[in-house]
């Protein structure tokens, strides 16, 4: 093999280029070493990079080339398909290749001086595999359809109502992949969904070398699991968003559960969609991918059902619950225009909770707003608890006597009197989960009430402890946010009451109705999942709204069709493609000026299919003492948008901006 003298290294720096170094004289580097990590000097510091290429010569004079300080061989070289995946993401999401590559590695492999690895715990001897349940007719049809398509790339959208047995479909497909000598990647949107799914997968495949990859793992454990996947010892990887980049030499199947979930979109650094990257990876590897959801994203639904375009995904449907005799819950709307509320609760909902208490069943009160109240205010002078760092209110957390900003994290003690006029009668306005917990405790003093939100479950251990209490029957009434809305089976839970949902019906964000419908369908699915009938009560001032009408019928296809028709008429995604340039600076004028300079790019006139809108302040215009603005770029053609962004990115890098101004470009933005 030829021996190279120049090493081209990808580094985690905001520059769209590779960096040349001299090969170390004590090392013989060949093309087989591309993909190894190296330690190099960059500026005045040492850092870790990845060998992206080898060469015989460099355009940089030899005297200016630094040597590679060390070639790290503790991990095998990263494979060629991983490089192609990173290159695609760098190109599509307009991110520097080095930042993409290094950001996908475990933190322990990016450190110049990693901590000494502890000895891994001895793996428990695998027990007998758990017996698979009998399939329903619908499940058999889905599996037969996938089997009939044979090997190669196929994208499936599995639309199944809550409790229809989508997970069993996943397990049967994983079983097929393992039997064929291949491995499987299973992605979930949140850490909270991994414990029970991990236990279920491990029980079915005790000898398959299942590993988890998510942010709750200790650094050493995450590195160990990632390395097991790279070396082919782990045949099943179960992970959250970043796990989509895990190198797996025999990858034969990708599954994305709850594919609609916004948690699959990265919100800092390279702002990628793990779902979309997973589809590209499956296509690249020539393997099947299954996207599962009770409420698919409208983009995925359009890819499977829009008659105006070729179907990109095959639609597979599970309409019935998998447990024999189990029915979808009855959904009722409570008209709060005529129903008098008592501390936010209608009499109908309170009576329904009381019935469940009498029968020894569980109830869930759902409000997607944590804290005690959204704001503390003085009626005498008009003072409200605003965050000094953001254009937002401080939320009252009465349980620990704090006012907190849910955006930047600032917090302070609750004042005893109005800071402006001294009035001691300052009052909380609105309701959060803590306030509902207090109201229910006063109304039902004999009931065991458990609040489940990000304040009560800040770690995986706390979350698992709460789940254990629920399953053990140690809670009669649950008060929770979206943490409880998906992926959990509570056999004794037969009632779901929904409060405060109307705000999303008329939000400025055009994606809000889609998110609300998905959220309500998911939380409704918690009711009646065993042999007990379920009931869902939604308090609303707009009972005739089409969204609620579709929810009552459990009719996602009708809701999706109406939403897609509205988006087609308005020219919104998925019938347009977007990118968002955002800037933040201590002064709004600087952020707007940067965006205006970007918009004035002379070459933009040559891209007739691309529209650049005016720079505007963001909805949350100030965050953590920085003023924020944005500029929307839009095109009816994905290819035209990408061609524009490729040239535009070079301009953005060249704009001279104030030292404290930061900017980023997001492709396919979800938040506006």
XYZ file of C-alpha atoms in Angstrom:
672
model
C 0.000 0.000 0.000
C 1.247 3.538 -0.695
C 2.477 5.476 2.323
C 1.293 9.084 2.634
C 3.271 12.040 3.938
C 0.367 14.514 4.295
C -2.633 13.935 6.587
C -5.836 15.882 5.877
C -7.722 16.292 9.131
C -11.314 17.292 9.904
C -11.485 19.531 12.993
C -14.395 20.869 15.025
C -13.919 24.480 13.922
C -16.365 26.793 12.063
C -14.429 26.633 8.781
C -15.520 24.778 5.651
C -12.201 23.059 4.950
C -9.816 20.291 5.952
C -6.389 20.985 7.495
C -3.082 19.574 6.305
C -0.540 18.109 8.745
C 2.714 16.209 8.314
C 2.433 12.507 8.981
C 4.366 11.535 12.133
C 7.673 9.900 11.209
C 7.123 7.008 13.600
C 3.788 6.087 11.943
C 3.216 4.420 8.581
C -0.158 5.687 7.369
C -2.008 3.986 4.510
C -5.507 4.486 3.035
C -6.779 1.911 5.536
C -6.088 4.464 8.300
C -8.552 7.048 6.955
C -11.166 7.436 9.693
C -8.771 7.177 12.625
C -8.714 9.930 15.226
C -5.581 12.042 15.680
C -4.311 14.597 18.160
C -3.015 17.755 16.486
C -2.080 21.293 17.360
C -4.446 24.025 16.189
C -3.403 27.566 17.047
C -2.185 27.438 20.619
C -4.169 24.392 21.691
C -4.254 20.679 21.091
C -7.409 19.098 19.779
C -8.811 15.864 18.389
C -9.545 15.472 14.695
C -10.436 12.727 12.224
C -8.251 11.667 9.294
C -10.407 12.516 6.277
C -7.815 11.905 3.537
C -4.142 11.228 2.871
C -1.976 12.935 0.256
C 1.568 13.018 -1.073
C 1.842 16.820 -1.169
C 0.259 19.981 0.223
C -0.220 23.492 -1.114
C 1.059 24.752 2.244
C 4.852 25.112 2.442
C 6.427 22.235 4.338
C 7.991 24.622 6.866
C 4.511 25.810 7.884
C 3.011 22.366 8.315
C 2.599 21.094 11.849
C 3.105 17.396 12.531
C 0.371 15.088 13.750
C 1.116 14.699 17.454
C -0.446 11.255 17.845
C -2.489 8.738 15.875
C -5.145 7.236 18.150
C -5.787 3.564 17.471
C -7.974 2.753 20.490
C -11.003 2.739 18.184
C -11.165 1.221 14.667
C -11.275 3.643 11.712
C -14.654 5.204 11.045
C -16.210 3.487 8.011
C -16.756 4.938 4.541
C -20.562 5.057 4.842
C -20.211 7.150 8.023
C -18.085 9.622 6.050
C -20.717 9.821 3.304
C -23.426 10.436 5.905
C -21.409 13.242 7.511
C -20.681 14.773 4.086
C -24.384 14.748 3.205
C -25.301 16.471 6.475
C -22.569 19.087 6.061
C -23.819 19.867 2.566
C -27.561 19.812 3.230
C -27.509 21.609 6.592
C -24.771 24.062 5.513
C -22.434 23.064 8.350
C -18.621 22.702 8.425
C -17.656 19.073 7.796
C -15.297 18.928 10.764
C -17.950 20.180 13.175
C -20.401 17.610 11.813
C -17.965 14.720 12.171
C -16.691 15.537 15.642
C -20.136 16.424 17.034
C -21.414 12.938 16.239
C -18.687 11.215 18.284
C -19.100 10.497 22.008
C -17.596 13.228 24.188
C -15.000 10.813 25.529
C -13.545 10.354 22.037
C -13.295 14.103 21.449
C -11.196 14.834 24.525
C -7.449 15.447 24.241
C -6.918 13.915 27.686
C -9.849 11.545 28.231
C -10.392 10.186 31.754
C -9.182 6.675 32.368
C -11.884 4.250 31.424
C -13.340 2.260 34.277
C -13.693 -1.428 33.865
C -17.028 -2.247 32.315
C -19.545 -4.054 34.456
C -19.691 -7.721 33.654
C -22.713 -8.283 31.453
C -25.433 -10.432 32.938
C -25.785 -13.855 31.376
C -28.654 -13.724 28.910
C -31.743 -15.546 30.008
C -34.396 -17.198 27.903
C -36.018 -14.984 25.295
C -39.476 -13.741 26.169
C -42.162 -15.402 24.096
C -43.696 -13.203 21.407
C -47.429 -12.502 21.716
C -49.883 -13.687 19.097
C -50.237 -11.208 16.252
C -53.477 -9.531 15.286
C -54.731 -9.811 11.719
C -53.642 -6.248 10.976
C -50.150 -6.860 12.356
C -49.764 -9.964 10.176
C -50.821 -8.004 7.075
C -48.264 -5.270 7.798
C -45.435 -7.773 8.280
C -46.423 -9.735 5.165
C -46.419 -6.529 3.104
C -42.913 -5.611 4.269
C -41.649 -9.154 3.661
C -43.130 -9.144 0.143
C -41.069 -6.077 -0.793
C -37.859 -7.997 -0.222
C -34.409 -6.522 0.439
C -33.248 -3.051 -0.525
C -34.345 0.453 0.374
C -38.016 0.784 1.244
C -39.507 3.553 3.371
C -42.659 2.680 5.325
C -44.940 4.978 7.275
C -46.605 2.871 9.970
C -49.738 4.722 11.080
C -51.210 2.942 14.079
C -53.650 4.180 16.710
C -52.386 4.253 20.292
C -52.188 0.716 21.680
C -52.362 -0.900 18.218
C -49.116 -2.839 18.640
C -46.600 -0.805 16.635
C -43.848 -1.902 19.032
C -44.571 -5.555 18.283
C -44.125 -4.786 14.580
C -40.740 -3.260 15.404
C -39.698 -6.330 17.402
C -40.689 -8.759 14.645
C -38.736 -6.744 12.079
C -35.694 -6.655 14.377
C -36.015 -10.431 14.751
C -35.896 -10.799 10.951
C -32.846 -8.547 10.693
C -30.954 -10.489 13.375
C -31.837 -13.789 11.735
C -30.320 -12.488 8.495
C -27.078 -11.620 10.296
C -27.776 -7.890 10.280
C -28.129 -5.290 13.039
C -30.902 -2.800 13.821
C -31.070 0.850 14.865
C -34.146 1.921 16.848
C -34.591 5.660 17.443
C -36.921 7.227 20.021
C -37.468 10.966 20.548
C -36.867 11.233 24.295
C -34.844 9.584 27.051
C -38.062 9.079 29.038
C -39.254 6.540 26.467
C -36.101 4.395 26.574
C -36.361 2.506 29.923
C -39.495 0.441 29.284
C -38.720 -0.021 25.582
C -35.153 -1.056 26.410
C -36.474 -3.598 28.902
C -38.915 -4.991 26.338
C -36.282 -5.289 23.598
C -33.787 -6.881 25.993
C -36.361 -9.441 27.112
C -37.058 -10.500 23.521
C -33.423 -10.540 22.380
C -31.340 -11.333 25.481
C -28.238 -12.368 23.524
C -28.211 -9.684 20.843
C -25.916 -7.220 22.590
C -28.445 -4.419 23.003
C -26.913 -1.032 23.874
C -28.485 2.333 24.625
C -27.160 5.694 23.433
C -28.597 8.816 25.029
C -27.511 11.832 27.072
C -28.344 10.312 30.472
C -25.529 7.791 30.090
C -22.236 8.520 31.790
C -19.461 9.520 29.387
C -17.573 6.249 29.739
C -20.717 4.151 29.253
C -21.714 6.079 26.147
C -18.235 5.653 24.642
C -18.262 1.939 25.496
C -21.677 1.385 23.903
C -20.773 3.390 20.794
C -17.568 1.390 20.375
C -19.522 -1.875 20.732
C -21.753 -0.753 17.859
C -18.781 0.259 15.679
C -17.068 -3.076 16.256
C -20.245 -5.052 15.517
C -20.587 -6.500 19.014
C -23.847 -4.627 19.645
C -26.474 -5.892 17.198
C -29.258 -3.580 18.421
C -28.789 0.115 19.175
C -31.620 1.932 20.948
C -31.062 5.648 21.182
C -32.246 9.204 20.891
C -31.509 11.771 18.190
C -27.695 11.614 17.997
C -27.712 7.803 17.754
C -28.686 8.148 14.081
C -24.977 8.694 13.353
C -23.794 5.547 15.167
C -21.502 3.529 12.857
C -22.864 -0.030 12.516
C -21.054 -2.283 10.023
C -23.925 -4.715 9.388
C -26.837 -2.275 9.653
C -29.915 -3.875 8.082
C -32.895 -1.987 9.526
C -33.760 1.466 10.885
C -36.879 2.221 12.928
C -37.958 5.710 14.012
C -40.651 5.561 16.706
C -42.916 8.603 17.238
C -41.459 9.963 14.012
C -43.539 13.151 14.232
C -41.909 14.287 17.470
C -40.120 17.651 17.392
C -37.428 16.242 19.707
C -35.875 14.609 16.650
C -34.824 18.103 15.479
C -31.533 19.374 16.904
C -31.872 22.987 18.107
C -28.208 24.020 18.342
C -24.976 23.357 16.475
C -25.857 21.512 13.285
C -29.650 21.760 13.284
C -30.467 18.413 11.713
C -33.597 16.283 11.706
C -32.703 12.796 12.952
C -35.748 11.386 11.154
C -34.701 12.858 7.801
C -31.075 11.821 8.315
C -32.308 8.292 9.108
C -34.223 8.158 5.814
C -31.120 9.274 3.905
C -28.993 6.713 5.744
C -31.414 3.894 4.905
C -31.397 4.946 1.245
C -27.605 5.165 1.278
C -27.266 1.666 2.767
C -30.053 0.126 0.665
C -32.065 -1.066 3.686
C -35.667 -0.649 4.897
C -36.758 2.071 7.302
C -40.006 2.195 9.276
C -41.388 5.507 10.567
C -44.049 4.862 13.201
C -46.641 7.156 14.786
C -50.278 7.497 15.777
C -50.089 11.043 14.416
C -47.476 11.190 11.640
C -45.881 14.496 10.741
C -47.710 16.162 7.878
C -44.525 15.984 5.797
C -44.430 12.193 6.194
C -48.169 11.871 5.623
C -47.877 13.846 2.388
C -44.970 11.627 1.305
C -47.243 8.602 1.700
C -50.662 9.868 0.586
C -50.500 12.983 -1.607
C -52.011 11.968 -4.981
C -50.320 14.912 -6.721
C -46.813 13.551 -6.170
C -45.223 10.080 -6.457
C -45.506 8.217 -3.153
C -42.134 8.264 -1.413
C -43.317 6.158 1.536
C -45.572 3.096 1.629
C -48.462 3.620 4.075
C -49.126 0.763 6.507
C -52.082 1.047 8.877
C -53.122 -0.405 12.243
C -56.675 0.786 12.974
C -57.522 -1.359 16.006
C -55.985 -1.799 19.433
C -53.941 -4.956 19.806
C -55.503 -6.163 23.084
C -58.633 -8.157 22.376
C -61.738 -6.144 23.267
C -59.818 -2.934 23.986
C -61.487 0.107 22.437
C -60.302 3.632 21.794
C -61.475 6.030 24.528
C -64.639 8.061 24.139
C -63.746 11.735 23.681
C -66.127 14.436 24.918
C -65.933 18.215 24.713
C -66.950 20.283 27.734
C -68.180 23.709 26.646
C -66.626 26.099 29.167
C -68.684 29.006 27.763
C -71.696 27.567 29.567
C -70.071 25.326 32.189
C -68.993 27.187 35.312
C -65.393 26.468 36.292
C -64.203 25.919 39.847
C -60.497 26.794 40.121
C -60.103 25.833 36.469
C -62.111 22.585 36.684
C -65.580 21.988 35.288
C -68.106 20.170 37.414
C -68.274 17.399 34.813
C -64.549 16.715 35.099
C -64.562 16.832 38.912
C -67.457 14.358 39.027
C -65.647 12.048 36.601
C -62.532 12.094 38.802
C -64.670 11.324 41.857
C -66.181 8.296 40.086
C -62.727 6.921 39.328
C -61.658 7.374 42.926
C -64.692 5.382 44.017
C -63.829 2.562 41.599
C -60.121 2.474 42.465
C -59.100 3.653 38.971
C -56.584 6.319 38.015
C -57.201 9.729 36.419
C -54.820 11.980 34.534
C -55.258 15.768 34.445
C -53.230 17.110 31.538
C -51.974 20.691 31.333
C -48.891 21.432 29.282
C -47.724 24.245 31.540
C -45.517 23.565 34.538
C -45.084 25.750 37.600
C -47.826 27.176 39.829
C -48.879 30.088 37.624
C -47.533 31.650 34.387
C -47.117 35.075 35.986
C -47.230 36.999 39.279
C -48.838 40.440 39.036
C -49.890 43.520 41.000
C -53.408 44.761 40.234
C -52.692 48.117 41.910
C -49.862 49.394 39.650
C -49.750 46.841 36.822
C -46.365 45.281 37.694
C -45.831 41.762 36.319
C -43.000 39.321 36.990
C -40.939 39.835 33.842
C -37.542 38.267 33.221
C -34.808 40.915 33.260
C -32.891 38.972 30.596
C -35.694 37.909 28.223
C -38.853 39.224 26.613
C -40.823 36.755 28.723
C -42.525 36.458 32.109
C -41.085 34.713 35.133
C -43.175 31.690 36.074
C -44.245 31.287 39.699
C -43.000 28.035 41.300
C -44.719 28.236 44.663
C -43.505 24.850 45.899
C -39.977 26.209 46.375
C -40.785 29.925 46.519
C -39.078 30.898 43.257
C -39.821 32.866 40.108
C -38.196 31.159 37.115
C -37.697 31.934 33.452
C -38.402 28.817 31.389
C -36.332 30.247 28.522
C -32.978 31.364 29.950
C -33.042 29.759 33.417
C -32.877 32.998 35.434
C -34.589 32.718 38.819
C -35.145 34.747 41.967
C -37.106 34.590 45.219
C -40.795 35.445 45.201
C -41.143 39.045 46.481
C -43.283 39.607 49.584
C -44.663 42.806 48.092
C -44.834 44.535 44.722
C -41.291 45.754 43.849
C -42.794 48.877 42.229
C -45.491 50.153 44.607
C -45.097 48.036 47.745
C -48.580 46.483 47.503
C -48.526 43.249 49.506
C -51.500 41.774 47.683
C -49.700 40.475 44.584
C -51.511 37.597 42.944
C -50.709 34.667 40.632
C -52.581 34.706 37.326
C -53.280 31.597 35.271
C -52.604 27.973 36.173
C -49.751 25.520 35.980
C -49.437 21.914 37.109
C -48.407 22.892 40.655
C -51.588 24.936 41.102
C -53.759 22.115 39.793
C -52.061 19.779 42.254
C -52.967 22.110 45.150
C -56.585 22.514 43.970
C -57.093 18.759 43.600
C -55.536 18.077 47.014
C -58.043 20.458 48.603
C -60.963 18.997 46.648
C -60.027 15.316 47.190
C -58.048 15.198 50.459
C -58.173 11.396 50.566
C -56.655 10.997 47.098
C -52.986 10.296 46.411
C -51.946 12.934 43.894
C -48.756 12.697 41.863
C -47.422 15.545 39.733
C -45.268 14.514 36.771
C -43.413 17.289 34.944
C -39.853 18.472 34.373
C -39.724 19.915 37.894
C -40.588 16.628 39.605
C -38.643 14.394 37.174
C -35.344 16.150 36.460
C -33.329 12.961 36.024
C -33.923 9.519 34.613
C -33.794 8.045 38.130
C -36.546 10.404 39.362
C -38.606 9.642 36.256
C -38.310 5.881 36.739
C -39.268 6.253 40.418
C -42.435 8.154 39.444
C -43.322 5.518 36.828
C -42.831 2.768 39.410
C -45.242 4.516 41.803
C -47.864 4.860 39.053
C -47.614 1.201 38.019
C -47.700 0.086 41.660
C -51.038 1.872 42.102
C -49.580 4.388 44.567
C -51.255 7.346 42.808
C -54.957 7.993 42.247
C -54.714 11.261 40.316
C -51.846 12.184 38.017
C -51.225 15.809 37.114
C -48.852 16.071 34.212
C -47.459 17.739 31.130
C -46.470 16.217 27.787
C -43.987 13.958 29.626
C -46.947 11.671 30.327
C -48.524 11.994 26.906
C -46.786 9.286 24.931
C -45.441 5.784 25.008
C -46.650 4.769 28.473
C -49.121 2.045 29.386
C -50.974 2.579 32.674
C -53.517 -0.281 32.973
C -55.609 1.361 35.726
C -55.838 4.784 34.069
C -59.339 5.251 32.623
C -59.866 9.037 32.610
C -57.954 11.871 30.968
C -58.985 15.470 31.556
C -57.443 18.132 29.294
C -57.143 21.777 30.380
C -55.780 24.819 28.563
C -55.631 23.362 25.051
C -57.417 26.257 23.298
C -54.378 28.559 23.256
C -52.783 26.539 20.454
C -55.830 26.768 18.177
C -55.102 30.352 17.159
C -51.342 30.604 17.766
C -49.178 32.615 15.375
C -47.149 29.470 14.574
C -48.858 27.683 11.687
C -47.541 24.344 12.982
C -49.366 24.767 16.315
C -52.572 22.895 15.296
C -50.519 19.908 14.091
C -48.626 19.784 17.391
C -51.829 20.190 19.427
C -53.643 17.386 17.610
C -50.679 15.047 18.053
C -50.389 15.938 21.715
C -54.090 15.405 22.426
C -54.224 12.130 20.475
C -51.219 10.876 22.422
C -52.534 11.870 25.841
C -55.986 10.492 24.991
C -54.295 7.197 24.226
C -53.295 6.815 27.869
C -56.962 6.145 28.795
C -58.435 2.659 28.689
C -55.447 0.732 27.372
C -56.314 -2.469 29.258
C -59.717 -4.130 29.714
C -61.262 -0.996 31.253
C -63.058 1.502 28.989
C -61.428 4.926 28.752
C -62.871 8.435 28.661
C -61.309 11.750 27.621
C -62.837 15.090 28.664
C -61.560 18.233 26.926
C -62.451 21.607 28.403
C -62.792 24.147 25.603
C -64.444 27.405 24.607
C -64.477 26.234 20.981
C -66.210 22.826 20.984
C -67.189 23.166 17.305
C -63.595 23.606 16.121
C -62.709 21.084 13.357
C -59.625 19.934 15.253
C -61.730 18.795 18.209
C -64.316 17.248 15.885
C -61.602 15.091 14.266
C -60.269 14.211 17.716
C -63.686 12.977 18.851
C -63.757 10.650 15.822
C -60.089 9.632 16.279
C -59.807 10.658 12.640
C -56.215 11.626 11.972
C -56.509 11.170 8.162
C -59.326 13.755 7.951
C -57.435 16.216 10.128
C -54.241 15.730 8.099
C -56.059 16.157 4.787
C -57.603 19.455 5.940
C -54.277 20.757 7.252
C -52.417 19.792 4.068
C -55.052 21.505 1.946
C -54.594 24.715 3.971
C -50.804 24.490 3.632
C -51.013 23.869 -0.102
C -53.130 26.980 -0.552
C -50.823 29.061 1.654
C -47.609 27.712 0.114
C -46.301 26.319 3.411
C -44.202 23.136 3.875
C -44.389 20.432 2.706
C -45.329 22.393 -0.453
C -42.417 24.796 -0.001
C -38.887 24.484 1.348
C -37.463 26.888 3.877
C -34.306 28.012 5.621
C -34.056 30.509 8.470
C -31.117 32.838 9.085
C -31.096 34.039 12.690
C -28.873 36.636 14.333
C -28.551 37.742 17.950
C -26.652 40.678 19.405
C -26.799 43.029 22.418
C -28.591 45.564 20.183
C -31.507 44.699 17.884
C -30.231 47.195 15.293
C -27.038 45.153 14.855
C -28.949 41.905 14.359
C -31.303 43.513 11.809
C -28.382 45.172 9.983
C -26.549 41.849 9.626
C -29.651 40.200 8.184
C -30.268 43.149 5.849
C -26.709 42.838 4.495
C -27.285 39.126 3.908
C -30.560 39.834 2.117
C -28.897 42.387 -0.171
C -26.546 39.766 -1.710
C -26.335 40.814 -5.385
C -26.192 37.228 -6.667
C -29.602 36.506 -5.113
C -31.204 38.050 -8.197
C -29.970 35.063 -10.177
C -32.104 32.681 -8.100
C -35.582 33.485 -9.364
C -37.185 30.563 -7.523
C -35.930 31.747 -4.133
C -37.670 34.395 -2.006
C -35.900 36.301 0.773
C -38.290 37.951 3.204
C -37.555 41.057 5.266
C -35.598 40.718 8.516
C -37.908 40.827 11.547
C -37.522 40.440 15.332
C -38.180 36.913 16.564
C -41.308 36.210 18.572
C -39.176 35.927 21.713
C -37.175 39.007 20.725
C -34.809 38.973 23.704
C -33.253 35.876 25.258
C -30.476 35.880 27.855
C -29.747 39.586 27.279
C -29.411 39.191 23.511
C -31.783 40.731 20.952
C -32.839 38.257 18.269
C -34.018 38.634 14.677
C -34.590 36.310 11.740
C -34.806 36.237 7.942
C -36.846 33.584 6.136
C -35.679 32.097 2.830
C -38.217 30.079 0.831
C -38.512 28.216 -2.465
C -40.975 25.802 -4.097
C -37.953 23.669 -5.063
C -35.643 21.955 -2.589
C -32.908 21.795 -5.231
C -33.200 25.530 -5.986
C -33.043 26.383 -2.279
C -29.941 24.229 -1.766
C -28.208 25.805 -4.782
C -28.916 29.253 -3.344
C -27.737 28.367 0.169
C -24.467 26.942 -1.120
C -23.379 30.315 -2.510
C -25.088 32.382 0.161
C -23.183 30.596 2.913
C -19.881 31.939 1.573
C -21.284 35.483 1.741
C -22.446 35.004 5.329
C -18.968 33.882 6.370
C -17.508 37.024 4.774
C -19.839 39.613 6.355
C -18.026 41.799 8.883
C -20.235 41.799 11.960
C -19.899 43.211 15.502
C -17.793 40.977 17.733
C -20.706 39.988 19.985
C -23.084 39.163 17.145
C -23.790 35.468 16.597
C -25.684 33.939 13.701
C -26.767 30.543 12.470
C -28.545 29.133 9.433
C -31.213 26.475 9.907
C -32.535 24.359 7.047
C -36.102 23.022 7.395
C -36.837 25.048 10.547
C -39.593 23.911 12.912
C -39.690 26.952 15.199
C -40.641 30.458 14.016
